[in-house]
Short mmCIF file of C-alpha atoms in Angstrom, two decimals:
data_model
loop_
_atom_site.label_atom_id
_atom_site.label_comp_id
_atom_site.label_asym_id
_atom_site.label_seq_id
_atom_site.Cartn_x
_atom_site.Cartn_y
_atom_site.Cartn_z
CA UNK A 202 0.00 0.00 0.00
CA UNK A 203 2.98 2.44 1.01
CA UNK A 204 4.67 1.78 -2.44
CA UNK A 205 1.18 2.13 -4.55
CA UNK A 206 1.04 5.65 -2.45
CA UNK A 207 4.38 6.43 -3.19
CA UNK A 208 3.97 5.37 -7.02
CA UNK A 209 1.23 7.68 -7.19
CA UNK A 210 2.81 10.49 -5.47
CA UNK A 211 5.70 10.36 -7.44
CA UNK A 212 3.92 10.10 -10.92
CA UNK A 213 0.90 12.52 -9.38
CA UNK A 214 1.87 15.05 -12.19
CA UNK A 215 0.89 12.31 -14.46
CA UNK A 216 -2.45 11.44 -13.14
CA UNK A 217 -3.74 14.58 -12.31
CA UNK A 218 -3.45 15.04 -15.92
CA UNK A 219 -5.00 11.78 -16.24
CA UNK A 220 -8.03 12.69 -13.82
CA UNK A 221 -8.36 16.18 -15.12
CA UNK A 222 -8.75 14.96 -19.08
CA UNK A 223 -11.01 12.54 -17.82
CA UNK A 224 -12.91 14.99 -16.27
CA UNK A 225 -12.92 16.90 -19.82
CA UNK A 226 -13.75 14.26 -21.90
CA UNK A 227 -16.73 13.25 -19.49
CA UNK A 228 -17.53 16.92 -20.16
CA UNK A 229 -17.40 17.24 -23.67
CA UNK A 230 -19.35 13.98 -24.27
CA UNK A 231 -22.78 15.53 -21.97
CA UNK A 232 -22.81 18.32 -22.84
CA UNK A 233 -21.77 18.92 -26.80
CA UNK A 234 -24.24 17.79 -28.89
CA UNK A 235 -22.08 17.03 -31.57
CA UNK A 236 -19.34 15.04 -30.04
CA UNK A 237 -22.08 13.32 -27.98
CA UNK A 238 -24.01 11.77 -30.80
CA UNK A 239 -20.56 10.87 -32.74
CA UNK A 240 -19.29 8.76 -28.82
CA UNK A 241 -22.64 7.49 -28.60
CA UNK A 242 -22.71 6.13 -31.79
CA UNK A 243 -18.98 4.99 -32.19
CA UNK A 244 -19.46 2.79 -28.73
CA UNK A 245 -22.35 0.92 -30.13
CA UNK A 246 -20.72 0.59 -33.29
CA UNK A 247 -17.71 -1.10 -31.41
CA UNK A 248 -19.97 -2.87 -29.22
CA UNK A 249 -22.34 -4.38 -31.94
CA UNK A 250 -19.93 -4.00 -35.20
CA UNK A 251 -18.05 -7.17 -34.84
CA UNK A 252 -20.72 -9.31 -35.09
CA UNK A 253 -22.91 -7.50 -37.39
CA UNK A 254 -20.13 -7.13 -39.70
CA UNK A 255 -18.92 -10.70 -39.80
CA UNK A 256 -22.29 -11.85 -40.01
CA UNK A 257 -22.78 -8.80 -43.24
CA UNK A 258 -20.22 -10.56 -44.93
CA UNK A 259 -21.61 -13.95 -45.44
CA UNK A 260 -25.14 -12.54 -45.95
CA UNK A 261 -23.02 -10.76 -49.16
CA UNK A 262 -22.06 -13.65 -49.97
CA UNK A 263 -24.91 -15.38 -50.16
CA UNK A 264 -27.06 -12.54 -51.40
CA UNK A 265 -25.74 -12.97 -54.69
CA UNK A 266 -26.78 -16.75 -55.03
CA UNK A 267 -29.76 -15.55 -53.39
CA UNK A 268 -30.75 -13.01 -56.22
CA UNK A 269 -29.66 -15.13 -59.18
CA UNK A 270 -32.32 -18.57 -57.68
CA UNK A 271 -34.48 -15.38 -56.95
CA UNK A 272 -34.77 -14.56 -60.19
CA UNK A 273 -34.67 -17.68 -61.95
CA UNK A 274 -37.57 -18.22 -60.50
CA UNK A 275 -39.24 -15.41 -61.13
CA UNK A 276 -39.00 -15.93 -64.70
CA UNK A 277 -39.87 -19.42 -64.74
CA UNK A 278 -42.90 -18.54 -62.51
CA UNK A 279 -44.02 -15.78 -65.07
CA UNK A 280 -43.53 -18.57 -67.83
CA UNK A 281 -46.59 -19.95 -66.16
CA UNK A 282 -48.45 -16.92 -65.55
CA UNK A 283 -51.89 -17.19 -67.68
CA UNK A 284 -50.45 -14.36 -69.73
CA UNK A 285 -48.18 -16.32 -71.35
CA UNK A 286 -50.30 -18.60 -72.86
CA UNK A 287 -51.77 -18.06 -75.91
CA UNK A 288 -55.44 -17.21 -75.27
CA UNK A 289 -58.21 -19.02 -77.46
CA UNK A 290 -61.48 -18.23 -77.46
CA UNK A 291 -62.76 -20.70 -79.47
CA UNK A 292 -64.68 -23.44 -78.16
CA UNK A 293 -62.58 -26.17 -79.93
CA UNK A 294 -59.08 -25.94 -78.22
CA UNK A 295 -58.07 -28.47 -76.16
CA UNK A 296 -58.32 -27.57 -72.48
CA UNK A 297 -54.48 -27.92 -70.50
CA UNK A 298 -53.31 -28.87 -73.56
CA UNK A 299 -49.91 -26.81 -72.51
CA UNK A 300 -47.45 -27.56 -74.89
CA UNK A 301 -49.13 -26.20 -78.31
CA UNK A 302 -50.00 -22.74 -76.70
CA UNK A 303 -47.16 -22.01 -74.91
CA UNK A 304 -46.42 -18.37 -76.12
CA UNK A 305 -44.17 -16.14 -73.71
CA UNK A 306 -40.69 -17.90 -72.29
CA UNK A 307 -39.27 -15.42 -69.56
CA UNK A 308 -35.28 -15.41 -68.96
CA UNK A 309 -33.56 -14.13 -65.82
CA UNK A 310 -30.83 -11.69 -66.80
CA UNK A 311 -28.38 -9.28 -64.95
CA UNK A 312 -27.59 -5.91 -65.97
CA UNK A 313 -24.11 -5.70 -66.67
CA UNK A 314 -23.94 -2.12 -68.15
CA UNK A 315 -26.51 0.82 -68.26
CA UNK A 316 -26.39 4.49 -69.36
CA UNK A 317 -29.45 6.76 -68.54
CA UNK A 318 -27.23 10.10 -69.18
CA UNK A 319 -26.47 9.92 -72.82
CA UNK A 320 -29.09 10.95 -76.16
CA UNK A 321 -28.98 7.24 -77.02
CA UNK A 322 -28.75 4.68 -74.23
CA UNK A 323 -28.05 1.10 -74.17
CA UNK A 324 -28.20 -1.83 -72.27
CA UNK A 325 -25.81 -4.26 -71.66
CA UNK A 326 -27.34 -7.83 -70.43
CA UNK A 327 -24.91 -10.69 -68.97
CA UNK A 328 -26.82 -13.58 -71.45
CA UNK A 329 -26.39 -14.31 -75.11
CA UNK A 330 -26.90 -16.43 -77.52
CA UNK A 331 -26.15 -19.19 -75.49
CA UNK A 332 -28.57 -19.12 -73.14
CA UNK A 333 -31.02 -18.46 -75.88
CA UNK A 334 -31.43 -14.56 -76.33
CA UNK A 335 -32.02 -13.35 -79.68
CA UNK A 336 -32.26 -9.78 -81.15
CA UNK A 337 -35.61 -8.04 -80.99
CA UNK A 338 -36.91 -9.97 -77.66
CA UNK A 339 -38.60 -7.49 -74.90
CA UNK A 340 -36.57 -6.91 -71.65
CA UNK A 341 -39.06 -6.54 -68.82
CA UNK A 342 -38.31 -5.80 -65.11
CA UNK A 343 -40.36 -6.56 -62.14
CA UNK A 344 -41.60 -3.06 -62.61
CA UNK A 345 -42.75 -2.95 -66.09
CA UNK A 346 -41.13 -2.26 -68.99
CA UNK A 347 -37.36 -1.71 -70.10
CA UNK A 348 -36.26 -2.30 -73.53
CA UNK A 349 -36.04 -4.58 -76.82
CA UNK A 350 -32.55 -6.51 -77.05
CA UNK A 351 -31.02 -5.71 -80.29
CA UNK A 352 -27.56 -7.58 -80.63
CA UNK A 353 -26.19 -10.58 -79.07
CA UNK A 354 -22.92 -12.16 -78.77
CA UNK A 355 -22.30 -15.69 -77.25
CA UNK A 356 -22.45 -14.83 -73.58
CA UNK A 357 -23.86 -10.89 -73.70
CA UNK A 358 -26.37 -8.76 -75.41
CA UNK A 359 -27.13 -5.47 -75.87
CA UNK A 360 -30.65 -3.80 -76.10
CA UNK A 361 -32.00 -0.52 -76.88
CA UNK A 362 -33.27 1.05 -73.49
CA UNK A 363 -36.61 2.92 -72.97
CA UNK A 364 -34.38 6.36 -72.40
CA UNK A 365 -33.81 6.16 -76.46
CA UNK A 366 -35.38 7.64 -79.18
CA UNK A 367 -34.90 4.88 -81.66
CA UNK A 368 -37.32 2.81 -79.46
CA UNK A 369 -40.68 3.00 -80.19
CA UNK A 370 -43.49 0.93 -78.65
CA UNK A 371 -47.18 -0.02 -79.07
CA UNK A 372 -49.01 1.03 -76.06
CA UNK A 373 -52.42 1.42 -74.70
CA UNK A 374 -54.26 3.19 -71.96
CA UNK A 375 -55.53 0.09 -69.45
CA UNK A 376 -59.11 0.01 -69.12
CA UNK A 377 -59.78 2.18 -72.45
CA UNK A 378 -57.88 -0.22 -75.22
CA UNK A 379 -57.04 3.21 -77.22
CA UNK A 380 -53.54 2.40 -78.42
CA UNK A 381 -50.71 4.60 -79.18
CA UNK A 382 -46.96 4.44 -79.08
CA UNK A 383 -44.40 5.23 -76.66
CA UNK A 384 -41.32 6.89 -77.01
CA UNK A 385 -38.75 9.22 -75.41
CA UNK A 386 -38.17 12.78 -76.08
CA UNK A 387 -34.54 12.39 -74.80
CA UNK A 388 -35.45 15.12 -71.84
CA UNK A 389 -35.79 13.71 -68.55
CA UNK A 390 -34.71 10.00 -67.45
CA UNK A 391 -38.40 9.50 -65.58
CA UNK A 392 -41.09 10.21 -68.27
CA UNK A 393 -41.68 9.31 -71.98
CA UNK A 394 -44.18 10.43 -74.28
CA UNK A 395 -47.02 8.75 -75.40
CA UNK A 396 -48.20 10.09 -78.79
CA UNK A 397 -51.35 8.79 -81.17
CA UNK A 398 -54.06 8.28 -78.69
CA UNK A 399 -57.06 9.96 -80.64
CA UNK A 400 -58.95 13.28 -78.67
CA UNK A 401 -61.73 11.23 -78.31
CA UNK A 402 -60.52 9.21 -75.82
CA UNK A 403 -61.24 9.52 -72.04
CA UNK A 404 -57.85 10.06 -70.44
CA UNK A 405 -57.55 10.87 -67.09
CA UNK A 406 -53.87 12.09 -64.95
CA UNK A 407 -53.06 8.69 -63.14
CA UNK A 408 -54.16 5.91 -65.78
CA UNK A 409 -51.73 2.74 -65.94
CA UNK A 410 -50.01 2.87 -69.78
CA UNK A 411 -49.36 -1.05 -70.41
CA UNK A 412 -48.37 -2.33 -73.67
CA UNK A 413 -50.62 -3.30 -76.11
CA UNK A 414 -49.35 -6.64 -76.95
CA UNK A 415 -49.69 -5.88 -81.17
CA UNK A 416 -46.04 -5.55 -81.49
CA UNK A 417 -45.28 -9.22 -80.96
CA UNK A 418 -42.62 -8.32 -78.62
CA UNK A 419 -44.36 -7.91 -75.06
CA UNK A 420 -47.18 -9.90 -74.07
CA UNK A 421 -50.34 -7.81 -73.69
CA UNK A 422 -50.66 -5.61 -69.91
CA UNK A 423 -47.06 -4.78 -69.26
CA UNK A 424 -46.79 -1.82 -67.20
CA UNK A 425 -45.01 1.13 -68.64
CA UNK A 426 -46.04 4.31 -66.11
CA UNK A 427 -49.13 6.47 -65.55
CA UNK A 428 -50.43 9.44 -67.29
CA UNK A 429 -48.91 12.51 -65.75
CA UNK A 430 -49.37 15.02 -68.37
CA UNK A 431 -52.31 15.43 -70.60
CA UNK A 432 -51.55 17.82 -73.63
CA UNK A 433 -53.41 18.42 -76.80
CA UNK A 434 -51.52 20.07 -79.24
CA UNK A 435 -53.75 22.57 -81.51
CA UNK A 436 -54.92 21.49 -84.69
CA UNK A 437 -54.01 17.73 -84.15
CA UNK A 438 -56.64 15.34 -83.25
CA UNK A 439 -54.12 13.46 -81.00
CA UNK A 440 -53.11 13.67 -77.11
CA UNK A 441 -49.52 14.01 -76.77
CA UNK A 442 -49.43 12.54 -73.30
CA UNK A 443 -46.37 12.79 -70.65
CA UNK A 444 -46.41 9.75 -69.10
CA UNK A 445 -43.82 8.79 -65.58
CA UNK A 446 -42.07 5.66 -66.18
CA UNK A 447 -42.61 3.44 -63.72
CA UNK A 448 -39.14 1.00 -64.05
CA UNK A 449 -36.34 3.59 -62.41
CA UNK A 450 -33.53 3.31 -65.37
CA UNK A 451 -31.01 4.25 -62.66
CA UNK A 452 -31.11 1.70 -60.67
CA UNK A 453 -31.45 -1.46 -62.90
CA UNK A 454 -30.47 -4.63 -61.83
CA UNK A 455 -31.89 -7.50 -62.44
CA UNK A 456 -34.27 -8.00 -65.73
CA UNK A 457 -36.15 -10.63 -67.70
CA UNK A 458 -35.89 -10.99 -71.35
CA UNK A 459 -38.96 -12.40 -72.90
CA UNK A 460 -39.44 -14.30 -75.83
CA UNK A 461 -42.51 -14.55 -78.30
CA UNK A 462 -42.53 -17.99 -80.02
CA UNK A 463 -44.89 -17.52 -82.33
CA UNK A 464 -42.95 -14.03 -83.28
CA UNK A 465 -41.72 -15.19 -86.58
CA UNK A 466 -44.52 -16.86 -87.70
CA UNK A 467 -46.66 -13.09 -86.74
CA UNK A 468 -44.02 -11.26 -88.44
CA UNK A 469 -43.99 -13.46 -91.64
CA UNK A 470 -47.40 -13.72 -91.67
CA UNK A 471 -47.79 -9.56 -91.67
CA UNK A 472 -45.02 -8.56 -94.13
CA UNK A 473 -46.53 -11.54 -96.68
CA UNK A 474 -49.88 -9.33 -96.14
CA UNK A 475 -48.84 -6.49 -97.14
CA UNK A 476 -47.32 -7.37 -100.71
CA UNK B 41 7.12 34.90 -6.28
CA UNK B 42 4.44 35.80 -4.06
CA UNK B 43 4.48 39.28 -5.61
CA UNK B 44 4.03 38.06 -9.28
CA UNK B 45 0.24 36.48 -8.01
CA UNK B 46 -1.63 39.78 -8.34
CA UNK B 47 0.02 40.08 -11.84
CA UNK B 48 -0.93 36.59 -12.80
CA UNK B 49 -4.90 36.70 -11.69
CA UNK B 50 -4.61 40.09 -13.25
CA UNK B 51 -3.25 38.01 -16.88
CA UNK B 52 -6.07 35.19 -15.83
CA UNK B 53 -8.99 37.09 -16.15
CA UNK B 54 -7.39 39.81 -18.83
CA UNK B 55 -6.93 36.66 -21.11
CA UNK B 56 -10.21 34.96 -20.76
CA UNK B 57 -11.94 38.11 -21.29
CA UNK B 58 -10.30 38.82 -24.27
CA UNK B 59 -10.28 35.24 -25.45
CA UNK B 60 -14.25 35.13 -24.96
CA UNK B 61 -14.98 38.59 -25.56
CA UNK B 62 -12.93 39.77 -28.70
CA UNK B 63 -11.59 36.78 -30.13
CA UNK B 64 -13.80 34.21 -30.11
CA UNK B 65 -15.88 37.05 -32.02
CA UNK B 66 -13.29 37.16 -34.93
CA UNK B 67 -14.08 34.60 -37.76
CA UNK B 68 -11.74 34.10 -40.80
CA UNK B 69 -13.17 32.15 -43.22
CA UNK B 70 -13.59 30.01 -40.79
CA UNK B 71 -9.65 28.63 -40.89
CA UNK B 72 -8.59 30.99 -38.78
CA UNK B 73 -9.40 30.71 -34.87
CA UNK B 74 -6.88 32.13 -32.73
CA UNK B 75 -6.77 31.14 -29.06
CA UNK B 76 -4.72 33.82 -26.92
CA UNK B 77 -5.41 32.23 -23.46
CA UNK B 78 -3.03 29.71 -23.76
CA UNK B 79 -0.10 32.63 -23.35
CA UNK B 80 -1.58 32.31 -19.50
CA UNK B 81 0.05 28.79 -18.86
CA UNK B 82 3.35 29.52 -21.44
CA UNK B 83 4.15 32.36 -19.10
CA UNK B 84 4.24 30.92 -15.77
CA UNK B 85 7.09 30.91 -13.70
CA UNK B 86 9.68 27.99 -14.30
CA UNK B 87 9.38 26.98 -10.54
CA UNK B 88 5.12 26.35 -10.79
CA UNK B 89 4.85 23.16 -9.19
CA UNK B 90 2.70 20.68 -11.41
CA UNK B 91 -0.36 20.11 -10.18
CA UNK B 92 -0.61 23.67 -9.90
CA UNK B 93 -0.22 24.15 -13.36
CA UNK B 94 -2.46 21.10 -14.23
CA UNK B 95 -5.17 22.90 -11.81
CA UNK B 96 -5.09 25.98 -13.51
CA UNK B 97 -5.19 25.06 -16.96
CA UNK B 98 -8.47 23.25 -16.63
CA UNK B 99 -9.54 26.04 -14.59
CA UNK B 100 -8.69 28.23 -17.17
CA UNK B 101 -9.55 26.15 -20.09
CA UNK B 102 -12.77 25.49 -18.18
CA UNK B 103 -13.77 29.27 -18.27
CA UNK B 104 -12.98 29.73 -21.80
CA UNK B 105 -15.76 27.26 -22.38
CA UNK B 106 -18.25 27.91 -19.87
CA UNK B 107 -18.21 31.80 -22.09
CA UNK B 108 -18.01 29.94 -25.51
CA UNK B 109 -20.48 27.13 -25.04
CA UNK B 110 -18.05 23.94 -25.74
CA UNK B 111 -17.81 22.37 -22.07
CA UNK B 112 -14.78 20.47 -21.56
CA UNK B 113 -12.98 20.78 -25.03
CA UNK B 114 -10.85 24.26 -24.32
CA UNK B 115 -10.18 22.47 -21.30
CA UNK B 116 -9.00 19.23 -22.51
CA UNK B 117 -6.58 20.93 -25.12
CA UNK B 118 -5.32 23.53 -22.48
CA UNK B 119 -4.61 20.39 -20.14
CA UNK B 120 -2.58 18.59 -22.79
CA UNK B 121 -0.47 21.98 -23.22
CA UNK B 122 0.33 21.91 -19.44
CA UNK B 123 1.20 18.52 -19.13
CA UNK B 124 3.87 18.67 -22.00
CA UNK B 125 5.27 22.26 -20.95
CA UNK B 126 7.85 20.67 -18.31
CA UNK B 127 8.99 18.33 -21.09
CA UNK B 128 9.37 21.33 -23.42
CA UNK B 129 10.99 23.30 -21.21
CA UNK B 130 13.56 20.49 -20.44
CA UNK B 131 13.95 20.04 -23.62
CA UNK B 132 14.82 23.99 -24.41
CA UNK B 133 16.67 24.86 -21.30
CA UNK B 134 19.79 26.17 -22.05
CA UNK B 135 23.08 24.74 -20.72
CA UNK B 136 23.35 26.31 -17.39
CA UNK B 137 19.38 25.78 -16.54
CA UNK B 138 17.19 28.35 -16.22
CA UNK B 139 17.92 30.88 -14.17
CA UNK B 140 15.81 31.62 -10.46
CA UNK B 141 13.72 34.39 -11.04
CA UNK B 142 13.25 34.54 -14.55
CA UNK B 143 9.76 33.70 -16.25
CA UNK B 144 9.83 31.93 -19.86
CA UNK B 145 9.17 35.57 -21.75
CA UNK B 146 11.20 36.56 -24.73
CA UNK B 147 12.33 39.44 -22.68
CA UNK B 148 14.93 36.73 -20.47
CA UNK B 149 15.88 34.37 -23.16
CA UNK B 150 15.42 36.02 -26.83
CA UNK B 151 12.86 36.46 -28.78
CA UNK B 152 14.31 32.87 -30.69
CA UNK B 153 14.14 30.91 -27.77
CA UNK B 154 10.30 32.17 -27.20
CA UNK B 155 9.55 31.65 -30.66
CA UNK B 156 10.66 27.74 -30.38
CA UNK B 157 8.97 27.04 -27.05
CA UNK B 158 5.66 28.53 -27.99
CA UNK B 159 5.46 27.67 -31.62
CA UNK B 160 5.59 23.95 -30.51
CA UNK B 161 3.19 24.30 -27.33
CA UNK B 162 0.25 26.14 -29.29
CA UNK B 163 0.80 23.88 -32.18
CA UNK B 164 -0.11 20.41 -30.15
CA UNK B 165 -2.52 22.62 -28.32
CA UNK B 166 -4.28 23.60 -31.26
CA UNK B 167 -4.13 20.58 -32.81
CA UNK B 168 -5.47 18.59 -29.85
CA UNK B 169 -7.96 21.28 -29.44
CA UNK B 170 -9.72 21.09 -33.41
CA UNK B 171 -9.31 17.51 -33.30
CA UNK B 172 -11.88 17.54 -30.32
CA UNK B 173 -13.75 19.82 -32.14
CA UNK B 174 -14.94 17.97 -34.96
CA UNK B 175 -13.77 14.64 -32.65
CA UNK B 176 -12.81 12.21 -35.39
CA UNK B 177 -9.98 11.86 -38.33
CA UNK B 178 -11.81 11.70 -41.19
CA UNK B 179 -11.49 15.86 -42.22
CA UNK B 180 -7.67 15.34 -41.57
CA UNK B 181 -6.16 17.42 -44.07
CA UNK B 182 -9.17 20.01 -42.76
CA UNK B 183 -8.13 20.00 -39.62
CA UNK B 184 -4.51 20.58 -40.28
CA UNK B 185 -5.14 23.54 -41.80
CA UNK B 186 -7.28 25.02 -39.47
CA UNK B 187 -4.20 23.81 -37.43
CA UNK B 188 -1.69 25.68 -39.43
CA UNK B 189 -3.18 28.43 -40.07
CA UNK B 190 -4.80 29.28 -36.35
CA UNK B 191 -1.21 28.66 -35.18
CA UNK B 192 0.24 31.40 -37.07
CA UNK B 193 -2.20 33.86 -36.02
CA UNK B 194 -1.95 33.08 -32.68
CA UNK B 195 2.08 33.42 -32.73
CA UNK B 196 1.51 36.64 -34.29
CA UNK B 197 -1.14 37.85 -31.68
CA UNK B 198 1.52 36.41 -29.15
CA UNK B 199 3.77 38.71 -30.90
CA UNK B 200 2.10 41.92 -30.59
CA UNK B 201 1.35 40.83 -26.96
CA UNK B 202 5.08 40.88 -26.46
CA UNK B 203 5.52 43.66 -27.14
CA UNK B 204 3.35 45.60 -24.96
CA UNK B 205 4.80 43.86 -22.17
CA UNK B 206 8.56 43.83 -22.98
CA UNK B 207 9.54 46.72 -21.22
CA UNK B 208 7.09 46.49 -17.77
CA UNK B 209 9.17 42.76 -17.92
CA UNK B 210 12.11 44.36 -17.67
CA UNK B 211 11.94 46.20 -14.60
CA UNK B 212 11.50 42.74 -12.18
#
């Protein structure tokens, strides 16, 4: 005891310094806002951070496998979605008879590249010809509409995005059935412009735009945005309608190319027509 | 000694006022903070035992605050400068010691000896001092400029303070 006295009375310059910061830091922590929030915070952090962060790094890990099954299955689920079947009306078909009517095969895809900033923006998908992606198939996300694929190598494709002007596509109010087309007016990356729908047709701010399902490309009732713009141009006897895209091209991850069997055969069909 | 006290609490309370009153007042872009006090604990006699010094930088530190609204963080920087000043002043003494009777002013060992002793003082006070103030790393470069640049204008106030004082010094 006489030698821990002594130790402290010979090193007492030392610990009053010791005491005295103490004293500051106890201080500066109750009654600065600032520094209080930033100890309070760094404590917990180094309380709670080891754990949370080991356990964040396998959850990254796994998240990716996750996403990939995710969406795998997503696309094979929409493959059986009623929408993809070729809908008869006739009272002759054969009922469940799956395999003749199949119409609409859905393939998971990743985003590998994206541009929203430039006039003319592509797509770059992580699937090719490979895995059975061919030009002119419709790239869909879980929140509507994104773009028609327009070259593919062996493992990648590329395809034209919503945000370009090249890309034009057959649309209709849902509810009304007035179709028009969709395009972009390369201004901002959240709304496109949806032009042809006659002045006779009810349109009100807030209607769902889906696609029309005439351009062989996207099944019927695809979501593309809602009406938030009505104009009427004078002397036209169209709506030129501003309409807020509903996919957010920023932030594109994961996608779904879909592919029309019977596109060919529509295509072939219509050009033969028409000489 | 005991007749330099009245001249000391007269320096306490003439520093804190004009720390709290005029300079804490004064803003530079921000960059640019000086903190006069400090020249308090730099010019205390050689012979100031150390808990004395200890006790009266965080009393002065302490009262900086308690007029500037940052409890605790004048006083932690102004402690750090106390504790190191016996090491500095070790460090600087020149071969013979320091002689009894003489305070560390310009006016008893040069102006380049002053310049040496306080330039490296204020600097780790200063340092210590915006490093508590934004009390992390990550503005680093930020905060050694503030550093740099409140240092200099704080060795220049200390300058002009000098001055003033230089020939009243003399006279002890």
């Amino acid at each position: 005891m006489r030698n821990f006295l002594r130790f402290i009375l010979k090193h007492h310059f030392t610990f009053l310094f010791i005491l005295f910061e103490f004293v500051a830091f106890i201080l500066i922590v109750s009654y600065n806002q600032n520094q209080r929030a930033i100890y309070l915070s760094s404590s917990s952090r180094m309380a709670g951070g080891l754990f949370e962060s080991v356990n964040n790094v396998e959850l990254y890990f796994a998240l990716k496998e996750v996403n990939r099954e995710l969406s795998n299955e997503n696309a094979y689920l929409r493959s059986q979605m009623p929408t993809s079947f070729k809908q008869s009306k006739d009272y002759f078909s054969l009922v469940g008879d799956s395999a003749s009517v199949h119409q609409y095969k859905y393939r998971a895809a990743k985003v590998v590249n994206n541009s929203v900033r430039k006039h003319f923006n592509y797509i770059t998908l992580n699937k090719g010809s490979k895995d059975g992606i061919k030009p002119d198939m419709g790239v869909l996300c879980n929140r509507g509409v994104v773009g028609i694929v327009i070259k593919c190598t062996d493992n990648f494709s590329t395809a034209l995005s919503m945000l370009n002007p090249r890309l034009k596509i057959s649309a209709k109010l849902k509810g009304s059935d007035f179709f028009g087309s969709v395009s972009w007016d390369a201004r901002s990356t959240q709304y496109v412009i949806l032009d042809e729908i006659p002045e006779h047709a009810f349109v009100n701010l807030g209607d769902q735009v889906i696609t029309s399902g005439y351009s062989s490309t996207f099944p019927e009732g695809i979501l593309i945005g809602m009406v938030d713009e009505i104009n009427h141009p004078e002397g036209e006897s169209f709506y030129k309608i501003k309409v807020k895209l509903s996919p957010d091209f920023s932030q594109l991850s994961y996608v779904e190319v879909v592919e029309n069997i019977f596109q060919e055969q529509q295509l072939q069909l219509e050009e033969e027509s028409k000489q | 000694m005991i007749s330099l006290i009245p001249r000391y609490i007269f320096n306490f309370f003439f520093f804190v006022l004009l720390q709290v009153l005029i300079l804490n007042k004064m803003e530079f872009s921000g960059y640019l903070n000086p903190y006069l006090y400090v020249v308090f604990i730099l010019t205390l006699p050689f012979e100031t035992p150390g808990w004395l010094l200890l006790t009266l930088a965080a009393i002065l530190g302490l009262s900086v605050d308690l007029f500037s609204n940052t409890p605790g963080m004048h006083m932690a920087a102004t402690l750090i400068l106390a504790y190191i000043r016996p090491f500095i002043l070790e460090r600087f003494a020149p071969r013979d010691g320091y002689e009894p009777g003489t305070l560390p002013l310009p006016s008893y060992y040069g102006f380049g000896w002053f310049l040496k002793y306080a330039v490296v003082l204020v600097l780790i006070h200063h340092m210590f001092y915006f490093v508590i103030e934004s009390f992390s790393v990550e503005n680093f470069m930020r905060i050694l400029v503030k550093t740099l640049g409140s240092t200099i204008f704080t060795l220049i106030m200390m300058g002009v303070t000098m001055l003033f004082t230089y020939r009243k010094k003399r006279r002890i």
